[in-house]
DNA sequence: TCACTGCTTCGATGAGCATCGAAGTATTAT
DNA sequence: ATAATACTTCGATGCTCATCGAAGCAGTGA
């Protein structure tokens, strides 16, 4: 028999659980109360939801003192959620005219473990333009690291020996639900995001999904990857 | 605001609708009664479900006489469902020991518009071995047509001028939920499946997801793509 | 015209489940 | 010790929605 899709889908198919899951797309582990607030429900209800999500293997939980920290079980779950975001936004956009959005989320946000939003799309385009990566697909998740790219990234501090040991692909294109264009995911995308945080160029916002750049950090970031900086409110 | 994932997920999160959707992964358009039978419900209930799926933009419908033919709205929907199949099978497999399955489905089945199952994985491996395509990712959807591959496929009758006009990627790796390994998707994967049907080497089974090869067709297929043929019941 | 099939609408039924208040158990703080 | 916080369990409530019978509409064939 084919696996029973409806089980996993129904877990995601509740409004409260869905907002918890999208909150966890920020990559950070969150406590039960934080998630309850995020979903706008009481802690009792949240507790029930969270145990279902853990039973359903969508989340893992780590107990720390009197807190319980929840996070997505793996990148495959994150990928599933991102694809749901894509499909959903495509569907709802056709109804609600054009996609409104929190401007901070539009500009830069975390997609589980890599950068998403306008800036990440600009980054991706620059990488393609400078032939660090090749983008084969039009709509889809194909990307390839060139030898130039490998050399340049190595110079920037990437250790491909380490990246290659992980089971996940190094270089991967991920479709952005707000921009509808590709951005960089995979182990390399993760490295870039971490690099941003390590260098203090950007930090996660309180709502944990938006990424806030410092003015200086933004300039350095743009310079490092040769990204043409646009005005904050540039025409669509 | 972020799109409301729960809406789409809850559409899939019903057992009856889910079996309808997986049935439509066969790529063929099915009538309302066929889908009702597939889901094991009455036609009234099916009608209600189907109108929800159409409203929700997961399906498109085409009226033909007194019949209504339903099919998945696009390849992105199919991709979403396939990913759900992957996640679900990974989750349920860890509980229900090892994945049992209809042997015909395991061997060869249709995944929306391309071939899936043991044979498709074998095909993919042969293509990689002979350097027609390159497989970059380990777990993920990356694949790249080599120049050799392009030449060879052209010789087999593929017209890349036509394939390239479509918006979808030509060459794409798709993770198999039964095999947990990559097989070929994309426009090229679609071409191969159609080629199989056109040549009469294989046909869709009555249950519309399994693909039945003729003995002669299987041999010719294996020869064409240099696939080592295994015994029907080969050890896992 | 009449019968048959495919699909839809309406209404009633019933089950599942999200929700929260109240109470209970840990864990940490004062 | 006492209080406060974080989370869970239990029970009651109420809503949503899948389900099907009955009836109706439309397209097809005799």
Coordinates of C-alpha atoms (C1' of nucleotides) in Angstrom, one line a residue:
Chain A
X1 CA 0.0 0.0 0.0
X2 CA 1.0 3.6 -0.5
X3 CA 1.8 5.5 2.6
X4 CA -1.1 7.4 4.2
X5 CA -0.5 11.0 3.2
X6 CA -3.5 12.2 5.0
X7 CA -1.9 11.7 8.4
X8 CA 1.0 14.0 8.0
X9 CA -1.1 16.5 6.0
X10 CA -3.8 16.6 8.7
X11 CA -1.1 17.3 11.3
X12 CA -0.1 20.4 9.2
X13 CA -3.7 21.1 8.3
X14 CA -4.7 22.8 11.6
X15 CA -4.3 26.5 11.8
X16 CA -2.6 26.5 15.2
X17 CA -0.2 23.7 14.4
X18 CA 0.6 25.3 11.0
X19 CA 1.6 28.6 12.6
X20 CA 3.8 26.7 15.1
X21 CA 5.5 24.9 12.3
X22 CA 6.1 28.0 10.2
X23 CA 7.5 29.7 13.3
X24 CA 9.9 26.8 13.6
X25 CA 11.0 27.4 10.0
X26 CA 13.1 30.1 11.7
X27 CA 15.4 27.2 12.6
X28 CA 15.6 28.1 16.2
X29 CA 14.2 25.8 18.8
X30 CA 11.3 27.4 20.6
X31 CA 9.6 26.6 23.9
X32 CA 6.0 25.5 24.3
X33 CA 4.8 28.8 25.6
X34 CA 6.5 30.7 22.8
X35 CA 4.8 28.5 20.3
X36 CA 1.5 28.9 22.1
X37 CA 1.8 32.7 21.9
X38 CA 2.8 32.4 18.2
X39 CA -0.4 30.4 17.5
X40 CA -2.6 32.5 19.7
X41 CA -3.8 29.7 21.9
X42 CA -3.5 28.7 25.6
X43 CA -0.7 26.5 26.8
X44 CA -3.0 23.6 27.4
X45 CA -4.1 23.5 23.8
X46 CA -0.5 24.0 22.7
X47 CA 0.6 21.1 24.8
X48 CA -1.8 18.8 23.1
X49 CA -0.8 20.0 19.6
X50 CA 2.9 19.7 20.3
X51 CA 2.6 16.2 21.6
X52 CA 0.8 15.2 18.4
X53 CA 3.5 16.8 16.3
X54 CA 6.2 15.0 18.2
X55 CA 4.3 11.7 18.0
X56 CA 3.9 12.3 14.3
X57 CA 7.6 12.7 13.9
X58 CA 7.5 16.3 12.6
X59 CA 9.2 17.7 15.6
X60 CA 11.8 16.7 18.1
X61 CA 11.8 17.9 21.6
X62 CA 14.6 18.5 24.0
X63 CA 13.9 19.0 27.7
X64 CA 15.9 21.6 29.5
X65 CA 15.0 22.3 33.1
X66 CA 11.4 23.3 33.2
X67 CA 11.4 24.3 29.5
X68 CA 10.8 22.1 26.5
X69 CA 12.4 23.2 23.3
X70 CA 10.8 22.1 20.1
X71 CA 12.3 22.1 16.6
X72 CA 11.7 20.7 13.2
X73 CA 12.8 17.1 13.0
X74 CA 14.9 17.5 9.9
X75 CA 15.6 19.4 6.7
X76 CA 13.1 17.2 4.8
X77 CA 10.3 18.5 7.0
X78 CA 11.5 22.0 6.4
X79 CA 11.6 21.4 2.7
X80 CA 8.0 20.0 2.8
X81 CA 6.8 23.1 4.6
X82 CA 8.6 25.4 2.2
X83 CA 7.0 23.7 -0.7
X84 CA 3.6 24.1 1.0
X85 CA 4.4 27.8 1.4
X86 CA 5.1 28.0 -2.3
X87 CA 2.0 26.3 -3.4
X88 CA -0.2 28.2 -0.9
X89 CA 1.2 31.5 -1.8
X90 CA 0.7 30.8 -5.5
X91 CA -2.9 29.9 -4.8
X92 CA -3.8 32.7 -2.5
X93 CA -1.9 35.4 -4.4
X94 CA -4.2 34.9 -7.4
X95 CA -7.1 35.8 -5.2
X96 CA -5.8 38.5 -2.9
X97 CA -4.3 40.6 -5.8
X98 CA -0.7 41.0 -5.0
X99 CA 1.2 39.5 -2.1
X100 CA 1.4 41.9 0.8
X101 CA 3.8 41.1 3.5
X102 CA 5.8 42.3 6.4
X103 CA 8.6 44.2 4.6
X104 CA 11.2 42.8 7.0
X105 CA 10.2 39.3 6.1
X106 CA 10.2 40.1 2.4
X107 CA 13.7 41.5 2.6
X108 CA 15.5 38.8 4.5
X109 CA 14.4 35.9 6.6
X110 CA 15.5 32.5 7.7
X111 CA 14.3 29.5 5.8
X112 CA 15.1 26.8 8.3
X113 CA 18.9 27.0 8.0
X114 CA 19.6 29.3 5.1
X115 CA 18.7 32.8 3.9
X116 CA 15.6 33.7 2.0
X117 CA 13.9 36.9 0.8
X118 CA 14.9 39.6 -1.6
X119 CA 18.5 39.7 -0.5
X120 CA 18.9 36.0 -0.9
X121 CA 17.5 36.2 -4.4
X122 CA 19.9 39.0 -5.2
X123 CA 22.7 36.9 -3.8
X124 CA 21.7 34.0 -5.9
X125 CA 21.7 36.1 -9.1
X126 CA 25.1 37.5 -8.3
X127 CA 26.5 34.1 -7.9
X128 CA 25.1 33.0 -11.2
X129 CA 26.3 36.2 -12.9
X130 CA 29.8 35.7 -11.7
X131 CA 29.7 32.0 -12.6
X132 CA 30.2 30.7 -9.1
X133 CA 27.2 28.5 -9.6
X134 CA 25.1 27.4 -12.6
X135 CA 21.4 27.6 -12.5
X136 CA 19.9 25.0 -14.9
X137 CA 16.3 24.9 -14.0
X138 CA 13.8 27.6 -14.5
X139 CA 11.3 26.8 -11.8
X140 CA 13.1 24.1 -10.0
X141 CA 15.7 23.1 -7.6
X142 CA 18.7 22.6 -9.6
X143 CA 22.0 24.3 -9.1
X144 CA 25.6 23.4 -9.5
X145 CA 28.8 24.7 -8.0
X146 CA 31.4 25.6 -10.7
X147 CA 35.1 25.2 -10.2
X148 CA 35.5 28.9 -10.0
X149 CA 32.8 29.0 -7.4
X150 CA 34.5 26.3 -5.4
X151 CA 37.8 28.2 -5.5
X152 CA 36.3 31.5 -4.5
X153 CA 34.2 30.1 -1.7
X154 CA 37.3 28.3 -0.4
X155 CA 39.1 31.6 -0.4
X156 CA 36.2 33.1 1.6
X157 CA 36.7 30.4 4.2
X158 CA 34.5 27.5 3.2
X159 CA 36.0 24.1 4.0
X160 CA 34.5 21.8 1.4
X161 CA 35.9 18.7 3.1
X162 CA 33.6 19.4 5.9
X163 CA 30.6 20.4 3.8
X164 CA 30.9 17.2 1.7
X165 CA 30.8 14.9 4.7
X166 CA 27.2 15.9 5.5
X167 CA 24.6 13.8 3.8
X168 CA 22.8 16.8 2.4
X169 CA 23.7 18.4 -1.0
X170 CA 26.1 21.2 -0.9
X171 CA 24.5 23.4 -3.4
X172 CA 20.8 23.5 -3.9
X173 CA 18.3 26.0 -5.3
X174 CA 15.2 26.7 -3.2
X175 CA 12.2 28.5 -4.6
X176 CA 11.3 31.6 -2.6
X177 CA 7.6 31.9 -1.9
X178 CA 7.6 35.7 -1.7
X179 CA 9.9 36.3 -4.6
X180 CA 9.0 33.3 -6.7
X181 CA 12.6 33.0 -7.7
X182 CA 15.5 30.8 -6.7
X183 CA 17.8 31.3 -3.8
X184 CA 20.6 29.3 -2.4
X185 CA 20.0 26.4 0.0
X186 CA 21.9 23.3 0.9
X187 CA 25.0 23.1 3.1
X188 CA 26.5 26.1 1.3
X189 CA 23.5 28.2 1.9
X190 CA 23.7 27.2 5.6
X191 CA 27.3 28.2 5.7
X192 CA 26.6 31.6 4.3
X193 CA 23.9 32.3 6.9
X194 CA 26.1 31.2 9.7
X195 CA 28.9 33.3 8.3
X196 CA 26.6 36.3 8.5
X197 CA 25.8 35.7 12.1
X198 CA 29.4 34.9 13.1
X199 CA 30.6 38.1 11.5
X200 CA 27.9 40.1 13.3
X201 CA 26.6 41.4 10.0
X202 CA 23.1 40.3 10.7
X203 CA 21.1 38.8 13.5
X204 CA 17.8 37.0 14.0
X205 CA 15.0 39.3 14.9
X206 CA 12.8 38.7 17.9
X207 CA 10.1 37.1 15.9
X208 CA 12.8 34.7 14.9
X209 CA 12.0 34.5 11.2
X210 CA 13.1 37.9 10.0
X211 CA 16.9 38.6 9.7
X212 CA 18.0 42.1 10.6
X213 CA 21.2 43.4 8.9
X214 CA 23.3 46.1 10.4
X215 CA 24.0 48.9 8.0
X216 CA 27.7 48.1 7.9
X217 CA 27.0 44.4 7.7
X218 CA 24.8 44.9 4.7
X219 CA 27.5 46.8 2.9
X220 CA 30.1 44.3 3.6
X221 CA 27.8 41.5 2.7
X222 CA 27.0 43.2 -0.6
X223 CA 30.7 43.8 -1.3
X224 CA 31.7 40.2 -0.5
X225 CA 29.3 38.7 -2.9
X226 CA 29.1 41.5 -5.4
X227 CA 25.5 42.2 -4.9
X228 CA 24.1 45.5 -6.4
X229 CA 22.3 47.2 -3.5
X230 CA 18.8 48.4 -4.2
X231 CA 16.8 51.0 -2.4
X232 CA 14.7 49.6 0.4
X233 CA 11.5 50.2 -1.5
X234 CA 12.4 49.4 -5.1
X235 CA 9.8 49.0 -7.8
X236 CA 8.6 45.5 -8.2
Chain B
X1 CA 1.7 37.8 6.5
X2 CA 2.9 34.4 5.6
X3 CA 0.6 32.3 3.5
X4 CA -1.8 30.1 5.4
X5 CA -0.3 26.7 5.0
X6 CA -3.1 25.0 6.9
X7 CA -5.6 25.5 4.2
X8 CA -3.8 23.5 1.5
X9 CA -2.6 21.0 4.1
X10 CA -6.1 20.4 5.5
X11 CA -7.4 19.8 1.9
X12 CA -4.9 17.0 1.6
X13 CA -5.3 16.0 5.2
X14 CA -8.5 14.1 4.8
X15 CA -8.3 10.3 4.1
X16 CA -10.8 10.3 1.2
X17 CA -9.3 13.3 -0.5
X18 CA -5.8 12.0 0.0
X19 CA -6.5 8.8 -1.8
X20 CA -8.1 10.7 -4.6
X21 CA -5.0 12.8 -5.0
X22 CA -2.6 9.9 -4.9
X23 CA -4.7 8.1 -7.4
X24 CA -4.3 11.2 -9.6
X25 CA -0.6 10.9 -9.2
X26 CA -1.0 8.4 -12.0
X27 CA -1.2 11.4 -14.3
X28 CA -4.4 10.3 -16.0
X29 CA -7.5 12.4 -15.6
X30 CA -10.2 10.4 -13.7
X31 CA -13.9 10.8 -13.5
X32 CA -15.8 11.6 -10.3
X33 CA -17.1 8.1 -9.9
X34 CA -13.7 6.5 -10.5
X35 CA -12.3 8.7 -7.7
X36 CA -15.2 7.9 -5.5
X37 CA -14.6 4.2 -5.8
X38 CA -10.9 4.7 -5.3
X39 CA -11.6 6.5 -2.0
X40 CA -14.3 4.1 -1.0
X41 CA -17.1 6.6 -0.6
X42 CA -20.4 7.5 -2.2
X43 CA -20.6 9.8 -5.2
X44 CA -22.3 12.5 -3.1
X45 CA -19.4 12.7 -0.7
X46 CA -17.0 12.5 -3.6
X47 CA -18.7 15.4 -5.3
X48 CA -18.3 17.5 -2.2
X49 CA -14.6 16.7 -1.8
X50 CA -13.9 17.3 -5.5
X51 CA -15.4 20.7 -5.6
X52 CA -13.3 21.6 -2.6
X53 CA -10.2 20.4 -4.3
X54 CA -11.0 22.4 -7.4
X55 CA -11.9 25.5 -5.4
X56 CA -8.6 25.0 -3.5
X57 CA -6.8 25.0 -6.8
X58 CA -5.3 21.6 -6.4
X59 CA -7.3 20.1 -9.2
X60 CA -8.6 21.2 -12.6
X61 CA -11.7 19.8 -14.1
X62 CA -12.8 19.2 -17.6
X63 CA -16.3 18.5 -18.5
X64 CA -16.9 15.9 -21.3
X65 CA -20.5 15.0 -21.9
X66 CA -21.9 13.8 -18.7
X67 CA -18.5 13.0 -17.3
X68 CA -16.2 15.2 -15.3
X69 CA -12.6 14.5 -15.6
X70 CA -10.3 15.6 -12.8
X71 CA -6.5 15.9 -12.8
X72 CA -3.8 17.5 -10.7
X73 CA -3.5 21.2 -11.5
X74 CA 0.2 21.2 -12.2
X75 CA 3.5 19.6 -11.6
X76 CA 4.1 21.6 -8.5
X77 CA 1.1 20.0 -6.9
X78 CA 2.4 16.6 -8.0
X79 CA 5.8 17.5 -6.5
X80 CA 4.2 18.5 -3.2
X81 CA 2.3 15.2 -3.0
X82 CA 5.5 13.2 -3.9
X83 CA 7.3 15.0 -1.1
X84 CA 4.5 14.1 1.3
X85 CA 4.7 10.5 0.2
X86 CA 8.4 10.6 1.0
X87 CA 8.1 12.1 4.4
X88 CA 5.1 9.9 5.3
X89 CA 6.8 6.7 4.2
X90 CA 9.9 7.6 6.1
X91 CA 7.8 8.1 9.2
X92 CA 5.5 5.1 8.9
X93 CA 8.3 2.8 7.9
X94 CA 10.1 3.2 11.1
X95 CA 6.9 1.9 12.8
X96 CA 5.6 -0.8 10.5
X97 CA 8.9 -2.6 10.3
X98 CA 9.8 -2.6 6.6
X99 CA 7.7 -1.2 3.8
X100 CA 5.5 -3.8 2.3
X101 CA 3.9 -2.9 -1.0
X102 CA 2.1 -4.1 -4.0
X103 CA 5.0 -5.7 -6.0
X104 CA 3.8 -4.2 -9.2
X105 CA 3.8 -0.7 -7.7
X106 CA 7.3 -1.3 -6.4
X107 CA 8.6 -2.4 -9.8
X108 CA 7.3 0.3 -12.0
X109 CA 4.6 3.0 -11.6
X110 CA 3.8 6.4 -12.8
X111 CA 4.7 9.4 -10.8
X112 CA 2.4 12.1 -12.4
X113 CA 4.2 12.2 -15.7
X114 CA 7.3 10.1 -15.4
X115 CA 8.4 6.7 -14.4
X116 CA 9.0 5.6 -10.8
X117 CA 9.9 2.4 -8.9
X118 CA 12.7 -0.1 -9.1
X119 CA 13.0 0.1 -12.8
X120 CA 13.2 3.9 -12.8
X121 CA 16.0 3.8 -10.2
X122 CA 17.9 1.3 -12.3
X123 CA 17.4 3.5 -15.3
X124 CA 18.7 6.5 -13.4
X125 CA 21.8 4.6 -12.2
X126 CA 22.6 3.5 -15.7
X127 CA 22.3 7.0 -17.0
X128 CA 24.7 8.1 -14.4
X129 CA 27.1 5.2 -15.0
X130 CA 27.2 5.9 -18.7
X131 CA 27.7 9.7 -18.0
X132 CA 24.5 10.8 -19.7
X133 CA 23.6 12.7 -16.6
X134 CA 25.4 13.8 -13.5
X135 CA 24.0 13.3 -10.1
X136 CA 25.3 15.9 -7.8
X137 CA 23.0 15.6 -4.8
X138 CA 22.9 12.7 -2.4
X139 CA 19.4 13.1 -1.1
X140 CA 18.1 15.7 -3.2
X141 CA 16.7 16.9 -6.5
X142 CA 19.8 17.8 -8.5
X143 CA 20.7 16.3 -11.9
X144 CA 22.4 17.6 -14.9
X145 CA 22.4 16.5 -18.5
X146 CA 25.9 16.0 -19.9
X147 CA 26.8 16.8 -23.5
X148 CA 27.2 13.1 -24.1
X149 CA 23.7 12.5 -22.8
X150 CA 22.3 15.3 -24.9
X151 CA 23.9 13.7 -28.0
X152 CA 22.7 10.2 -27.1
X153 CA 19.2 11.3 -26.3
X154 CA 19.0 13.2 -29.5
X155 CA 19.9 10.1 -31.4
X156 CA 17.1 8.2 -29.5
X157 CA 14.7 10.7 -30.9
X158 CA 14.5 13.5 -28.3
X159 CA 14.0 17.0 -29.7
X160 CA 15.6 19.3 -27.2
X161 CA 14.3 22.3 -29.0
X162 CA 10.8 21.2 -28.0
X163 CA 11.7 20.2 -24.5
X164 CA 13.5 23.4 -23.8
X165 CA 10.4 25.5 -24.7
X166 CA 8.5 24.1 -21.8
X167 CA 8.8 26.0 -18.6
X168 CA 9.8 23.0 -16.5
X169 CA 13.4 21.8 -16.1
X170 CA 14.5 19.2 -18.6
X171 CA 16.4 17.1 -16.3
X172 CA 15.5 16.6 -12.6
X173 CA 16.0 14.0 -10.0
X174 CA 13.0 12.9 -8.0
X175 CA 13.3 10.9 -4.8
X176 CA 11.5 7.6 -4.9
X177 CA 9.4 6.9 -1.8
X178 CA 9.6 3.1 -2.1
X179 CA 13.2 3.0 -3.2
X180 CA 14.5 6.0 -1.3
X181 CA 16.8 6.7 -4.3
X182 CA 16.7 9.1 -7.1
X183 CA 15.0 8.6 -10.4
X184 CA 14.6 10.8 -13.4
X185 CA 11.9 13.4 -13.6
X186 CA 11.5 16.6 -15.5
X187 CA 10.6 17.0 -19.2
X188 CA 13.1 14.3 -20.1
X189 CA 11.6 11.8 -17.7
X190 CA 8.2 12.6 -19.2
X191 CA 9.6 12.0 -22.7
X192 CA 10.9 8.6 -21.7
X193 CA 7.6 7.5 -20.2
X194 CA 5.7 8.6 -23.3
X195 CA 8.3 6.9 -25.5
X196 CA 7.6 3.7 -23.6
X197 CA 3.8 3.9 -24.2
X198 CA 4.2 5.0 -27.8
X199 CA 6.5 2.0 -28.6
X200 CA 4.0 -0.3 -26.9
X201 CA 6.7 -1.6 -24.5
X202 CA 4.6 -0.8 -21.5
X203 CA 1.1 0.2 -20.6
X204 CA -0.7 1.7 -17.7
X205 CA -2.4 -0.9 -15.5
X206 CA -6.1 -0.7 -14.7
X207 CA -5.5 0.7 -11.3
X208 CA -3.8 3.5 -13.2
X209 CA -0.7 3.9 -11.1
X210 CA 1.2 0.7 -11.9
X211 CA 3.0 0.3 -15.2
X212 CA 3.0 -3.0 -16.9
X213 CA 5.8 -3.9 -19.2
X214 CA 5.5 -6.5 -21.9
X215 CA 8.3 -9.1 -21.7
X216 CA 9.6 -8.0 -25.1
X217 CA 9.3 -4.3 -24.2
X218 CA 11.2 -4.8 -21.0
X219 CA 14.1 -6.4 -22.9
X220 CA 14.2 -3.6 -25.4
X221 CA 13.9 -0.9 -22.7
X222 CA 16.8 -2.5 -20.8
X223 CA 18.8 -2.7 -24.0
X224 CA 18.1 0.8 -25.0
X225 CA 19.3 2.3 -21.8
X226 CA 21.8 -0.3 -20.8
X227 CA 20.0 -1.4 -17.7
X228 CA 21.1 -4.7 -16.0
X229 CA 18.0 -6.7 -15.6
X230 CA 17.4 -8.2 -12.2
X231 CA 15.2 -11.1 -11.2
X232 CA 11.7 -10.0 -10.4
X233 CA 12.2 -10.8 -6.7
X234 CA 15.7 -9.7 -6.0
X235 CA 16.9 -9.4 -2.5
X236 CA 16.5 -6.1 -0.9
Chain C
dT1 C1' -40.9 9.4 -24.7
dC2 C1' -38.8 6.6 -21.2
dA3 C1' -35.2 4.6 -18.9
dC4 C1' -30.4 4.9 -17.4
dT5 C1' -26.2 6.9 -15.9
dG6 C1' -23.2 10.6 -13.9
dC7 C1' -23.2 14.2 -11.1
dT8 C1' -25.0 17.8 -7.7
dT9 C1' -27.7 19.9 -3.9
dC10 C1' -30.1 19.6 0.4
dG11 C1' -30.7 18.1 5.0
dA12 C1' -29.9 15.3 8.9
dT13 C1' -26.8 12.6 11.5
dG14 C1' -22.8 11.7 14.0
dA15 C1' -18.0 11.7 15.1
dG16 C1' -13.9 13.8 15.7
dC17 C1' -11.3 17.2 17.7
dA18 C1' -9.8 21.9 18.9
dT19 C1' -10.5 24.7 22.8
dC20 C1' -10.2 26.2 27.5
dG21 C1' -11.1 26.0 32.7
dA22 C1' -9.6 23.6 36.6
dA23 C1' -6.5 20.9 38.9
dG24 C1' -2.1 18.5 39.2
dT25 C1' 3.2 17.8 38.8
dA26 C1' 7.9 19.5 38.1
dT27 C1' 11.3 23.0 38.3
dT28 C1' 13.1 27.3 39.6
dA29 C1' 13.2 31.6 42.3
dT30 C1' 12.8 34.4 46.7
Chain D
dA1 C1' 9.1 27.1 53.1
dT2 C1' 6.5 29.7 49.9
dA3 C1' 5.6 31.4 45.6
dA4 C1' 5.9 31.6 40.8
dT5 C1' 6.7 29.5 36.3
dA6 C1' 6.4 25.8 32.7
dC7 C1' 4.1 22.2 31.3
dT8 C1' 0.6 18.3 31.5
dT9 C1' -3.8 15.8 32.3
dC10 C1' -8.8 15.6 32.7
dG11 C1' -13.3 16.8 31.6
dA12 C1' -16.8 19.5 29.4
dT13 C1' -18.3 22.2 25.6
dG14 C1' -19.1 23.3 21.1
dC15 C1' -18.1 23.6 16.3
dT16 C1' -16.6 21.8 12.1
dC17 C1' -17.2 18.6 8.7
dA18 C1' -17.3 14.0 6.5
dT19 C1' -20.9 10.9 5.5
dC20 C1' -25.0 9.3 3.3
dG21 C1' -30.2 9.1 2.0
dA22 C1' -33.3 11.4 -0.9
dA23 C1' -34.4 14.2 -4.5
dG24 C1' -33.2 16.7 -8.5
dC25 C1' -30.8 18.0 -12.9
dA26 C1' -28.4 16.9 -17.2
dG27 C1' -26.6 14.2 -20.8
dT28 C1' -27.2 9.6 -23.4
dG29 C1' -29.2 5.8 -25.5
dA30 C1' -33.4 2.8 -26.9

